[in-house]
Amino acid sequence: MSMRRYLPILDWGRRYDRATLSNDLVAAAIVTIMLIPQSLAYALLAGLPPEAGLYASIVPILLYAVFGTSRTLAVGPVAVVSLMTAAALGHVAEQGTMGYAAAALTLAALSGAILVAMGLMRLGFLANFLSHPVIAGFITASAILIALGQLGHLMGIGGGGDTLIELAETVWHGLPDTNPITLSIGVAAVSFLFWARRGLGPLLVKVGLGPRLAETLTKAGPVAAVAATTLAVWALDLSSRGVAIVGDVPQSLPPLTLPDVDPDLVSQLLLPALLISVIGFVESISVAQTLGAKRRERVDPDQELIGLGAANIGAGFTGGLPVTGGFSRSVVNFDAGARTPAAGAFTALGLAIAALALTPLIHFLPKATLAATIIVAVLGLVDLGVLYRSWAYSKADFAAVAATMLLTLTFGVEFGVSGGVALSILLYLFKTSRPHVAEVGRVPGTEHFRNIHRHAVQTDPRVVTLRIDESLYFANARFLEDLILARVARDKAVRHVILQCAAVNEVDLSALESLEAINGRLAEMDVKLHLSEVKGPVMDRLKRSALLADLTGRVYLSQHDAINDIIPETPSQARACAPT
Amino acid sequence: MSMRRYLPILDWGRRYDRATLSNDLVAAAIVTIMLIPQSLAYALLAGLPPEAGLYASIVPILLYAVFGTSRTLAVGPVAVVSLMTAAALGHVAEQGTMGYAAAALTLAALSGAILVAMGLMRLGFLANFLSHPVIAGFITASAILIALGQLGHLMGIGGGGDTLIELAETVWHGLPDTNPITLSIGVAAVSFLFWARRGLGPLLVKVGLGPRLAETLTKAGPVAAVAATTLAVWALDLSSRGVAIVGDVPQSLPPLTLPDVDPDLVSQLLLPALLISVIGFVESISVAQTLGAKRRERVDPDQELIGLGAANIGAGFTGGLPVTGGFSRSVVNFDAGARTPAAGAFTALGLAIAALALTPLIHFLPKATLAATIIVAVLGLVDLGVLYRSWAYSKADFAAVAATMLLTLTFGVEFGVSGGVALSILLYLFKTSRPHVAEVGRVPGTEHFRNIHRHAVQTDPRVVTLRIDESLYFANARFLEDLILARVARDKAVRHVILQCAAVNEVDLSALESLEAINGRLAEMDVKLHLSEVKGPVMDRLKRSALLADLTGRVYLSQHDAINDIIPETPSQARACAPT
């Protein structure tokens, strides 16, 4: 039982049959073709040699197939995580050095260890502290940074910079050095890829292909761009005219590598690894759950942490870089009919063959083509509409989106995501620290009590009833104290205060002490404090305190009971008032 | 009007009369006698020359009298803030150097500027994020650290160390160097001061003094200890036998000093200054509010920030150290009959005279006596009972108390208070991230719906009603998604899910997106989603979203309406079931 919990492969593996196999094989073939250029491109985005991207898509996929719970998630290097990898490694080593590649291994292994630890401790819920506005703002801003960063490669001047301003400066200062041939290749590739997304499928159908085959071939658009530009560079000897090419890529299966465990390096990479883990997990789990829901397959967040953790540890030991479940490749895998993680295993096999046999063919592949692939992929992630949607719904959510975007663009990915999380927590605390409190009165002829400012209700000058629309805890305890004392101080007729607590889900020790203080100060003013509609769990806890013994008033099950008991003559008044 | 808001002195100053004057003068005389040894002692605790304590009790008190709103708060150096000052200055300079005293001025001015800024921006509520458990744990742990730190002075070996372990080591290694004469003076002073608190008053009454005079003279206990030990050291020439004395103290009014505004120093002191401001404000405001409530005098938190800020800026420009409102001296001031802040001004006058005329008299004052004063004062702050009280009430609050104490004792005051705040916020978020959700059914014969696990209620296999006892926001959005989908997935008969939202005070954008996802996934399972008892403000906001249009079910005003509409035949079933 426990074995099956931690090894989902035991579950689906036993029921594997020929029909599933053929579905999985077809999907694997399509995904492999899609992943070859993507893997190379995201390795370059992370500042690593292109083969690292291939390696990161072989063993990690196999490990995820063993430990992961999603049937169709495709794991490998993805854009945002590769950008975060580049930012993290930039602090500890120079791009292109041995130390840089070694640090990438440490980062992947560290991130894997964090994910596995979180999974074993069942801390998957921690990802919830990344609110949707923060994620949306972060992904959009990252995509803009990535696209801008690739502009340099498109112009043949190289990339550089972690923030919008640094990247813009690099491009601006590089303008005079633009290589026109590189730029032409890049622009052509970008145009072709954008066109291929929408125009290639219909065209293929027009020339007589079946719609399904046409759609599959559309996925090969990037491969076509790679093949065409590589051929052009080779045939016209463009690399001698300044076009940057990928160059020699070793013909090899993933090597066995040992991550550097130097304590200094580990401590420098710990925080970035944590951020990468959390961002990667959030991206991955939402893809996995979306696809899982479509086929009623269950995805277990805690086991997903273990699956992704194993994949990243695998990446750290086989020359890779941090990986996670990618959105577009998983959708392609799903649409292509993948049934089980075995499809992933076959994809890994396909990429292993590519790493062994096809690498000589990409010697002349221009980096501008890879940059074009990245730009087209990430521009699909830019969602500026979230600014409008959040503004329409709530200013606090808008503030979180806008601040996360601004912080990410201005100070880079690490500051952006941590700042966004901190800000959304602060905004939430701020909101709950000034809770909505309504003074209520009885709706004539009913047992209902409503806001005196919204409804025509009956009240008694001797009684103030306040409905508290928030849990009481340290951040709003003093607010409540001030509010009640101010309300009573300006109205000498008041003899009773009733707190209607139906929406109070929690009273912590600070709030308890505030209630005791309110009770004491009201007593000095000769005003009684009553509670009504206290929830079961809250009441259980209040019974363990001195408040109920000290309370000058009583605790009532309903607000109706409270009013009837405190001013017994009210019902007749109510009847008298009702006709007016 | 606005002038009077920012200058409360305009309010009470106009109505000042002779009766008030005589009350204020008596209180000022008593407080002055009490403050002389305290000021010297807390300056030493902060690592500064003794006169800094006197200076910090003159101009700051005058400025608070102009800007503060409490009638009886006594401002000056206090134990916990002086300890925090020592910890902050320890990072930037060596005790006893010019740089150290200069940094104290910067710290005071910086802290004053922060307080004034918070007051002008009306950010007094920020202090609410220090929960009662964190404050209680912090004050108790600080008092223990302070007492232990003074033990070294009592033994004549000097103090040293920011944490329990460092302080214990200092004492332990210093044991062989203990100066027996110093220790005798210290132990005698501590014993006398403890006895004076309880025994001196009754004794004076017994010898024929009036109870009020006896009580007043009790307050002079520390002054008596100072006088007696100073005399002893001078008469017996004990300073030549190794008893550490205060030494030369300049005979001067507070000097005009300019705080060092070196950017490096300012940036190093910024965070400590913020912590000192917040801790000082929280201590001060609770004293001010407690005393204010006793005489129905209003204390305005935002104006208090300005008053304390002005006092600290004053301390920075007149050779002082960070100050705040002290508990015991304010209570003495209140009990002695102070009516207005003019009492504070007279206290300042008294201390100015002391600084001018009495300083030669304290040349032979042994430091051990001051240490004894501090120890006796702070041991009153130690409240280990809070551990028991919080344990009995709630484990989360206990965790906050215990962790704050442990962090403060183990890593020092700065880490302790920031760790405590972070922890209590995390605990709160953790609690709200796993909200209480109850499945409810109808109590037979009523319109009430209760937890199916606590009450005998009627349910229908086709309908699941979940009452959500928490606001929905990013930290619990996914939790709700998982919970609902898991509940529906294991029960094929379910056709309707109703979310009873009476306790939902807020639905943020993340939760809205989760509700949309829940709605969509339930639709794929052919299950309808309904909402009931949605609050006005929440509904207003949902109307601005697409959720209500996409919802497969309906929104009902009451849970009763929802059930009647969804399964109209239920009432007859209910009647059929009720007798069983």
mmCIF file with all atom_site columns, C-alpha atoms in Angstrom, chain A residues 122 125 127-133 282 285-286 289-290 293-294 296 298 301 386 389-395 397 401 421 424-426 428-434 436 454 467-471 473-479 481-482 486 492 502-503 505-514 521 524-526 535-538 540-542 544-545, chain B residues 122 125 127-133 282 285-286 289-290 293-294 296 298 301 386 389-390 392-395 397 401 421 424-426 428-434 436 454 467-471 473-479 481-482 486 492 502-503 505-514 521 524-526 535-538 540-542 544-545:
data_model
loop_
_atom_site.group_PDB
_atom_site.id
_atom_site.type_symbol
_atom_site.label_atom_id
_atom_site.label_alt_id
_atom_site.label_comp_id
_atom_site.label_asym_id
_atom_site.label_entity_id
_atom_site.label_seq_id
_atom_site.pdbx_PDB_ins_code
_atom_site.Cartn_x
_atom_site.Cartn_y
_atom_site.Cartn_z
_atom_site.occupancy
_atom_site.B_iso_or_equiv
_atom_site.pdbx_formal_charge
_atom_site.auth_seq_id
_atom_site.auth_comp_id
_atom_site.auth_asym_id
_atom_site.auth_atom_id
_atom_site.pdbx_PDB_model_num
ATOM 1   C CA . ARG A 1 122 ? 3.368   16.870 3.010   1.00 0.00 ? 122 ARG A CA 1
ATOM 2   C CA . PHE A 1 125 ? 0.057   23.434 0.660   1.00 0.00 ? 125 PHE A CA 1
ATOM 3   C CA . ALA A 1 127 ? 2.586   26.507 -2.740  1.00 0.00 ? 127 ALA A CA 1
ATOM 4   C CA . ASN A 1 128 ? -0.792  28.061 -1.956  1.00 0.00 ? 128 ASN A CA 1
ATOM 5   C CA . PHE A 1 129 ? 0.937   31.138 -0.595  1.00 0.00 ? 129 PHE A CA 1
ATOM 6   C CA . LEU A 1 130 ? 1.717   32.040 -4.164  1.00 0.00 ? 130 LEU A CA 1
ATOM 7   C CA . SER A 1 131 ? -1.559  33.735 -4.988  1.00 0.00 ? 131 SER A CA 1
ATOM 8   C CA . HIS A 1 132 ? -2.934  33.654 -8.525  1.00 0.00 ? 132 HIS A CA 1
ATOM 9   C CA . PRO A 1 133 ? -2.265  37.398 -9.027  1.00 0.00 ? 133 PRO A CA 1
ATOM 10  C CA . VAL A 1 282 ? 3.091   25.636 -8.861  1.00 0.00 ? 282 VAL A CA 1
ATOM 11  C CA . ILE A 1 285 ? 0.771   21.105 -10.485 1.00 0.00 ? 285 ILE A CA 1
ATOM 12  C CA . SER A 1 286 ? -1.671  23.417 -12.198 1.00 0.00 ? 286 SER A CA 1
ATOM 13  C CA . GLN A 1 289 ? -4.468  19.082 -12.356 1.00 0.00 ? 289 GLN A CA 1
ATOM 14  C CA . THR A 1 290 ? -5.996  20.736 -15.397 1.00 0.00 ? 290 THR A CA 1
ATOM 15  C CA . ALA A 1 293 ? -9.529  16.753 -14.436 1.00 0.00 ? 293 ALA A CA 1
ATOM 16  C CA . LYS A 1 294 ? -10.257 16.302 -18.136 1.00 0.00 ? 294 LYS A CA 1
ATOM 17  C CA . ARG A 1 296 ? -10.938 12.208 -14.174 1.00 0.00 ? 296 ARG A CA 1
ATOM 18  C CA . ARG A 1 298 ? -6.334  12.063 -9.723  1.00 0.00 ? 298 ARG A CA 1
ATOM 19  C CA . PRO A 1 301 ? 0.128   17.235 -4.849  1.00 0.00 ? 301 PRO A CA 1
ATOM 20  C CA . VAL A 1 386 ? -4.781  40.100 -15.924 1.00 0.00 ? 386 VAL A CA 1
ATOM 21  C CA . ARG A 1 389 ? -9.345  41.678 -14.847 1.00 0.00 ? 389 ARG A CA 1
ATOM 22  C CA . SER A 1 390 ? -7.874  42.137 -11.372 1.00 0.00 ? 390 SER A CA 1
ATOM 23  C CA . TRP A 1 391 ? -8.535  45.892 -11.417 1.00 0.00 ? 391 TRP A CA 1
ATOM 24  C CA . ALA A 1 392 ? -12.193 45.207 -12.204 1.00 0.00 ? 392 ALA A CA 1
ATOM 25  C CA . TYR A 1 393 ? -12.487 42.647 -9.408  1.00 0.00 ? 393 TYR A CA 1
ATOM 26  C CA . SER A 1 394 ? -10.501 44.058 -6.509  1.00 0.00 ? 394 SER A CA 1
ATOM 27  C CA . LYS A 1 395 ? -7.944  46.810 -6.036  1.00 0.00 ? 395 LYS A CA 1
ATOM 28  C CA . ASP A 1 397 ? -5.509  41.903 -6.142  1.00 0.00 ? 397 ASP A CA 1
ATOM 29  C CA . VAL A 1 401 ? -0.373  41.763 -9.820  1.00 0.00 ? 401 VAL A CA 1
ATOM 30  C CA . VAL A 1 421 ? 4.481   36.806 -2.005  1.00 0.00 ? 421 VAL A CA 1
ATOM 31  C CA . SER A 1 424 ? 0.078   39.607 -1.018  1.00 0.00 ? 424 SER A CA 1
ATOM 32  C CA . ILE A 1 425 ? 0.448   38.351 2.563   1.00 0.00 ? 425 ILE A CA 1
ATOM 33  C CA . LEU A 1 426 ? 0.720   41.938 3.832   1.00 0.00 ? 426 LEU A CA 1
ATOM 34  C CA . TYR A 1 428 ? -4.338  40.146 3.245   1.00 0.00 ? 428 TYR A CA 1
ATOM 35  C CA . LEU A 1 429 ? -3.231  40.957 6.798   1.00 0.00 ? 429 LEU A CA 1
ATOM 36  C CA . PHE A 1 430 ? -4.015  44.614 6.213   1.00 0.00 ? 430 PHE A CA 1
ATOM 37  C CA . LYS A 1 431 ? -7.532  43.772 5.009   1.00 0.00 ? 431 LYS A CA 1
ATOM 38  C CA . THR A 1 432 ? -8.239  41.476 7.938   1.00 0.00 ? 432 THR A CA 1
ATOM 39  C CA . SER A 1 433 ? -6.726  43.990 10.366  1.00 0.00 ? 433 SER A CA 1
ATOM 40  C CA . ARG A 1 434 ? -9.577  46.417 9.648   1.00 0.00 ? 434 ARG A CA 1
ATOM 41  C CA . HIS A 1 436 ? -16.000 44.952 8.377   1.00 0.00 ? 436 HIS A CA 1
ATOM 42  C CA . ARG A 1 454 ? -28.730 49.326 4.608   1.00 0.00 ? 454 ARG A CA 1
ATOM 43  C CA . ARG A 1 467 ? -21.895 42.104 13.811  1.00 0.00 ? 467 ARG A CA 1
ATOM 44  C CA . ILE A 1 468 ? -18.215 41.302 13.322  1.00 0.00 ? 468 ILE A CA 1
ATOM 45  C CA . ASP A 1 469 ? -17.471 40.012 9.829   1.00 0.00 ? 469 ASP A CA 1
ATOM 46  C CA . GLU A 1 470 ? -14.020 38.590 10.487  1.00 0.00 ? 470 GLU A CA 1
ATOM 47  C CA . SER A 1 471 ? -12.131 36.221 12.718  1.00 0.00 ? 471 SER A CA 1
ATOM 48  C CA . TYR A 1 473 ? -6.885  37.717 15.955  1.00 0.00 ? 473 TYR A CA 1
ATOM 49  C CA . PHE A 1 474 ? -3.902  39.783 16.930  1.00 0.00 ? 474 PHE A CA 1
ATOM 50  C CA . ALA A 1 475 ? -3.916  42.030 13.880  1.00 0.00 ? 475 ALA A CA 1
ATOM 51  C CA . ASN A 1 476 ? -7.447  43.292 14.463  1.00 0.00 ? 476 ASN A CA 1
ATOM 52  C CA . ALA A 1 477 ? -7.803  42.883 18.238  1.00 0.00 ? 477 ALA A CA 1
ATOM 53  C CA . ARG A 1 478 ? -6.913  46.484 19.017  1.00 0.00 ? 478 ARG A CA 1
ATOM 54  C CA . PHE A 1 479 ? -9.033  47.761 16.131  1.00 0.00 ? 479 PHE A CA 1
ATOM 55  C CA . GLU A 1 481 ? -11.199 47.628 21.102  1.00 0.00 ? 481 GLU A CA 1
ATOM 56  C CA . ASP A 1 482 ? -10.954 51.154 19.658  1.00 0.00 ? 482 ASP A CA 1
ATOM 57  C CA . ALA A 1 486 ? -15.430 54.938 20.531  1.00 0.00 ? 486 ALA A CA 1
ATOM 58  C CA . LYS A 1 492 ? -24.347 58.021 26.774  1.00 0.00 ? 492 LYS A CA 1
ATOM 59  C CA . ALA A 1 502 ? -21.672 34.265 13.568  1.00 0.00 ? 502 ALA A CA 1
ATOM 60  C CA . ALA A 1 503 ? -18.801 35.121 11.210  1.00 0.00 ? 503 ALA A CA 1
ATOM 61  C CA . ASN A 1 505 ? -14.243 31.663 13.020  1.00 0.00 ? 505 ASN A CA 1
ATOM 62  C CA . GLU A 1 506 ? -11.427 32.091 15.498  1.00 0.00 ? 506 GLU A CA 1
ATOM 63  C CA . VAL A 1 507 ? -10.555 34.093 18.617  1.00 0.00 ? 507 VAL A CA 1
ATOM 64  C CA . ASP A 1 508 ? -6.854  33.932 19.386  1.00 0.00 ? 508 ASP A CA 1
ATOM 65  C CA . LEU A 1 509 ? -5.150  34.808 22.672  1.00 0.00 ? 509 LEU A CA 1
ATOM 66  C CA . SER A 1 510 ? -4.568  38.450 21.695  1.00 0.00 ? 510 SER A CA 1
ATOM 67  C CA . ALA A 1 511 ? -8.220  38.877 20.766  1.00 0.00 ? 511 ALA A CA 1
ATOM 68  C CA . LEU A 1 512 ? -9.282  37.107 23.965  1.00 0.00 ? 512 LEU A CA 1
ATOM 69  C CA . GLU A 1 513 ? -7.250  39.612 25.980  1.00 0.00 ? 513 GLU A CA 1
ATOM 70  C CA . SER A 1 514 ? -8.824  42.433 23.987  1.00 0.00 ? 514 SER A CA 1
ATOM 71  C CA . ARG A 1 521 ? -13.564 49.098 30.300  1.00 0.00 ? 521 ARG A CA 1
ATOM 72  C CA . GLU A 1 524 ? -16.200 50.960 34.231  1.00 0.00 ? 524 GLU A CA 1
ATOM 73  C CA . MET A 1 525 ? -18.710 52.847 32.049  1.00 0.00 ? 525 MET A CA 1
ATOM 74  C CA . ASP A 1 526 ? -21.546 50.751 33.499  1.00 0.00 ? 526 ASP A CA 1
ATOM 75  C CA . LYS A 1 535 ? -19.662 29.171 16.900  1.00 0.00 ? 535 LYS A CA 1
ATOM 76  C CA . GLY A 1 536 ? -19.053 25.759 18.476  1.00 0.00 ? 536 GLY A CA 1
ATOM 77  C CA . PRO A 1 537 ? -15.260 25.585 18.066  1.00 0.00 ? 537 PRO A CA 1
ATOM 78  C CA . VAL A 1 538 ? -14.842 29.185 19.267  1.00 0.00 ? 538 VAL A CA 1
ATOM 79  C CA . ASP A 1 540 ? -15.142 25.396 23.180  1.00 0.00 ? 540 ASP A CA 1
ATOM 80  C CA . ARG A 1 541 ? -12.033 27.511 23.431  1.00 0.00 ? 541 ARG A CA 1
ATOM 81  C CA . LEU A 1 542 ? -13.605 30.452 25.283  1.00 0.00 ? 542 LEU A CA 1
ATOM 82  C CA . ARG A 1 544 ? -11.092 27.295 28.696  1.00 0.00 ? 544 ARG A CA 1
ATOM 83  C CA . SER A 1 545 ? -10.524 31.004 29.467  1.00 0.00 ? 545 SER A CA 1
ATOM 84  C CA . ARG B 1 122 ? -1.481  57.041 10.340  1.00 0.00 ? 122 ARG B CA 1
ATOM 85  C CA . PHE B 1 125 ? -2.168  49.933 13.315  1.00 0.00 ? 125 PHE B CA 1
ATOM 86  C CA . ALA B 1 127 ? 1.865   47.812 15.910  1.00 0.00 ? 127 ALA B CA 1
ATOM 87  C CA . ASN B 1 128 ? -1.055  45.362 15.931  1.00 0.00 ? 128 ASN B CA 1
ATOM 88  C CA . PHE B 1 129 ? 1.071   42.822 14.114  1.00 0.00 ? 129 PHE B CA 1
ATOM 89  C CA . LEU B 1 130 ? 2.956   42.334 17.360  1.00 0.00 ? 130 LEU B CA 1
ATOM 90  C CA . SER B 1 131 ? 0.568   39.830 18.903  1.00 0.00 ? 131 SER B CA 1
ATOM 91  C CA . HIS B 1 132 ? 0.129   39.677 22.667  1.00 0.00 ? 132 HIS B CA 1
ATOM 92  C CA . PRO B 1 133 ? 1.932   36.311 22.890  1.00 0.00 ? 133 PRO B CA 1
ATOM 93  C CA . VAL B 1 282 ? 3.629   49.091 21.675  1.00 0.00 ? 282 VAL B CA 1
ATOM 94  C CA . ILE B 1 285 ? 0.626   52.868 23.929  1.00 0.00 ? 285 ILE B CA 1
ATOM 95  C CA . SER B 1 286 ? -0.585  50.057 26.148  1.00 0.00 ? 286 SER B CA 1
ATOM 96  C CA . GLN B 1 289 ? -4.352  53.422 27.101  1.00 0.00 ? 289 GLN B CA 1
ATOM 97  C CA . THR B 1 290 ? -4.573  51.564 30.407  1.00 0.00 ? 290 THR B CA 1
ATOM 98  C CA . ALA B 1 293 ? -9.204  54.341 30.454  1.00 0.00 ? 293 ALA B CA 1
ATOM 99  C CA . LYS B 1 294 ? -9.081  54.750 34.234  1.00 0.00 ? 294 LYS B CA 1
ATOM 100 C CA . ARG B 1 296 ? -11.837 58.279 30.669  1.00 0.00 ? 296 ARG B CA 1
ATOM 101 C CA . ARG B 1 298 ? -8.711  59.535 25.200  1.00 0.00 ? 298 ARG B CA 1
ATOM 102 C CA . PRO B 1 301 ? -2.448  56.154 18.737  1.00 0.00 ? 301 PRO B CA 1
ATOM 103 C CA . VAL B 1 386 ? 1.999   33.338 30.108  1.00 0.00 ? 386 VAL B CA 1
ATOM 104 C CA . ARG B 1 389 ? -2.056  30.481 30.122  1.00 0.00 ? 389 ARG B CA 1
ATOM 105 C CA . SER B 1 390 ? -1.391  30.296 26.412  1.00 0.00 ? 390 SER B CA 1
ATOM 106 C CA . ALA B 1 392 ? -4.346  26.168 28.157  1.00 0.00 ? 392 ALA B CA 1
ATOM 107 C CA . TYR B 1 393 ? -6.018  28.408 25.597  1.00 0.00 ? 393 TYR B CA 1
ATOM 108 C CA . SER B 1 394 ? -4.476  27.499 22.250  1.00 0.00 ? 394 SER B CA 1
ATOM 109 C CA . LYS B 1 395 ? -1.432  25.573 21.095  1.00 0.00 ? 395 LYS B CA 1
ATOM 110 C CA . ASP B 1 397 ? -0.538  30.935 20.737  1.00 0.00 ? 397 ASP B CA 1
ATOM 111 C CA . VAL B 1 401 ? 5.088   32.658 23.058  1.00 0.00 ? 401 VAL B CA 1
ATOM 112 C CA . VAL B 1 421 ? 6.304   38.432 14.455  1.00 0.00 ? 421 VAL B CA 1
ATOM 113 C CA . SER B 1 424 ? 2.758   34.474 14.488  1.00 0.00 ? 424 SER B CA 1
ATOM 114 C CA . ILE B 1 425 ? 1.890   35.644 10.973  1.00 0.00 ? 425 ILE B CA 1
ATOM 115 C CA . LEU B 1 426 ? 2.850   32.248 9.557   1.00 0.00 ? 426 LEU B CA 1
ATOM 116 C CA . TYR B 1 428 ? -2.198  32.565 11.391  1.00 0.00 ? 428 TYR B CA 1
ATOM 117 C CA . LEU B 1 429 ? -1.805  31.982 7.672   1.00 0.00 ? 429 LEU B CA 1
ATOM 118 C CA . PHE B 1 430 ? -1.366  28.274 8.286   1.00 0.00 ? 430 PHE B CA 1
ATOM 119 C CA . LYS B 1 431 ? -4.575  28.133 10.306  1.00 0.00 ? 431 LYS B CA 1
ATOM 120 C CA . THR B 1 432 ? -6.586  30.018 7.725   1.00 0.00 ? 432 THR B CA 1
ATOM 121 C CA . SER B 1 433 ? -5.045  27.972 4.924   1.00 0.00 ? 433 SER B CA 1
ATOM 122 C CA . ARG B 1 434 ? -6.832  24.864 6.192   1.00 0.00 ? 434 ARG B CA 1
ATOM 123 C CA . HIS B 1 436 ? -12.900 24.473 9.000   1.00 0.00 ? 436 HIS B CA 1
ATOM 124 C CA . ARG B 1 454 ? -22.504 16.776 15.555  1.00 0.00 ? 454 ARG B CA 1
ATOM 125 C CA . ARG B 1 467 ? -20.485 25.330 5.259   1.00 0.00 ? 467 ARG B CA 1
ATOM 126 C CA . ILE B 1 468 ? -17.181 27.176 4.881   1.00 0.00 ? 468 ILE B CA 1
ATOM 127 C CA . ASP B 1 469 ? -16.013 28.750 8.134   1.00 0.00 ? 469 ASP B CA 1
ATOM 128 C CA . GLU B 1 470 ? -13.382 31.074 6.741   1.00 0.00 ? 470 GLU B CA 1
ATOM 129 C CA . SER B 1 471 ? -12.844 33.813 4.203   1.00 0.00 ? 471 SER B CA 1
ATOM 130 C CA . TYR B 1 473 ? -8.326  33.749 -0.234  1.00 0.00 ? 473 TYR B CA 1
ATOM 131 C CA . PHE B 1 474 ? -5.191  32.607 -1.973  1.00 0.00 ? 474 PHE B CA 1
ATOM 132 C CA . ALA B 1 475 ? -3.849  30.540 0.897   1.00 0.00 ? 475 ALA B CA 1
ATOM 133 C CA . ASN B 1 476 ? -6.925  28.309 1.116   1.00 0.00 ? 476 ASN B CA 1
ATOM 134 C CA . ALA B 1 477 ? -8.269  28.483 -2.437  1.00 0.00 ? 477 ALA B CA 1
ATOM 135 C CA . ARG B 1 478 ? -6.622  25.264 -3.553  1.00 0.00 ? 478 ARG B CA 1
ATOM 136 C CA . PHE B 1 479 ? -7.515  23.524 -0.289  1.00 0.00 ? 479 PHE B CA 1
ATOM 137 C CA . GLU B 1 481 ? -10.763 22.873 -4.578  1.00 0.00 ? 481 GLU B CA 1
ATOM 138 C CA . ASP B 1 482 ? -9.178  19.614 -3.387  1.00 0.00 ? 482 ASP B CA 1
ATOM 139 C CA . ALA B 1 486 ? -12.452 14.682 -3.307  1.00 0.00 ? 486 ALA B CA 1
ATOM 140 C CA . LYS B 1 492 ? -21.362 8.985  -7.345  1.00 0.00 ? 492 LYS B CA 1
ATOM 141 C CA . ALA B 1 502 ? -22.451 32.930 5.737   1.00 0.00 ? 502 ALA B CA 1
ATOM 142 C CA . ALA B 1 503 ? -18.981 33.009 7.310   1.00 0.00 ? 503 ALA B CA 1
ATOM 143 C CA . ASN B 1 505 ? -16.173 37.566 4.601   1.00 0.00 ? 505 ASN B CA 1
ATOM 144 C CA . GLU B 1 506 ? -14.029 37.868 1.514   1.00 0.00 ? 506 GLU B CA 1
ATOM 145 C CA . VAL B 1 507 ? -13.396 36.097 -1.806  1.00 0.00 ? 507 VAL B CA 1
ATOM 146 C CA . ASP B 1 508 ? -10.199 37.270 -3.426  1.00 0.00 ? 508 ASP B CA 1
ATOM 147 C CA . LEU B 1 509 ? -9.165  36.829 -7.045  1.00 0.00 ? 509 LEU B CA 1
ATOM 148 C CA . SER B 1 510 ? -7.359  33.531 -6.382  1.00 0.00 ? 510 SER B CA 1
ATOM 149 C CA . ALA B 1 511 ? -10.409 32.127 -4.623  1.00 0.00 ? 511 ALA B CA 1
ATOM 150 C CA . LEU B 1 512 ? -12.656 33.403 -7.401  1.00 0.00 ? 512 LEU B CA 1
ATOM 151 C CA . GLU B 1 513 ? -10.542 31.527 -9.935  1.00 0.00 ? 513 GLU B CA 1
ATOM 152 C CA . SER B 1 514 ? -10.721 28.438 -7.737  1.00 0.00 ? 514 SER B CA 1
ATOM 153 C CA . ARG B 1 521 ? -14.757 20.503 -12.989 1.00 0.00 ? 521 ARG B CA 1
ATOM 154 C CA . GLU B 1 524 ? -17.627 17.854 -16.253 1.00 0.00 ? 524 GLU B CA 1
ATOM 155 C CA . MET B 1 525 ? -18.869 15.381 -13.606 1.00 0.00 ? 525 MET B CA 1
ATOM 156 C CA . ASP B 1 526 ? -22.451 16.532 -14.258 1.00 0.00 ? 526 ASP B CA 1
ATOM 157 C CA . LYS B 1 535 ? -22.833 38.273 2.209   1.00 0.00 ? 535 LYS B CA 1
ATOM 158 C CA . GLY B 1 536 ? -23.617 41.655 0.666   1.00 0.00 ? 536 GLY B CA 1
ATOM 159 C CA . PRO B 1 537 ? -20.042 42.916 0.151   1.00 0.00 ? 537 PRO B CA 1
ATOM 160 C CA . VAL B 1 538 ? -18.917 39.540 -1.237  1.00 0.00 ? 538 VAL B CA 1
ATOM 161 C CA . ASP B 1 540 ? -21.225 42.963 -4.816  1.00 0.00 ? 540 ASP B CA 1
ATOM 162 C CA . ARG B 1 541 ? -17.800 41.833 -5.878  1.00 0.00 ? 541 ARG B CA 1
ATOM 163 C CA . LEU B 1 542 ? -18.858 38.503 -7.411  1.00 0.00 ? 542 LEU B CA 1
ATOM 164 C CA . ARG B 1 544 ? -18.257 42.107 -11.190 1.00 0.00 ? 544 ARG B CA 1
ATOM 165 C CA . SER B 1 545 ? -16.856 38.714 -12.212 1.00 0.00 ? 545 SER B CA 1
#
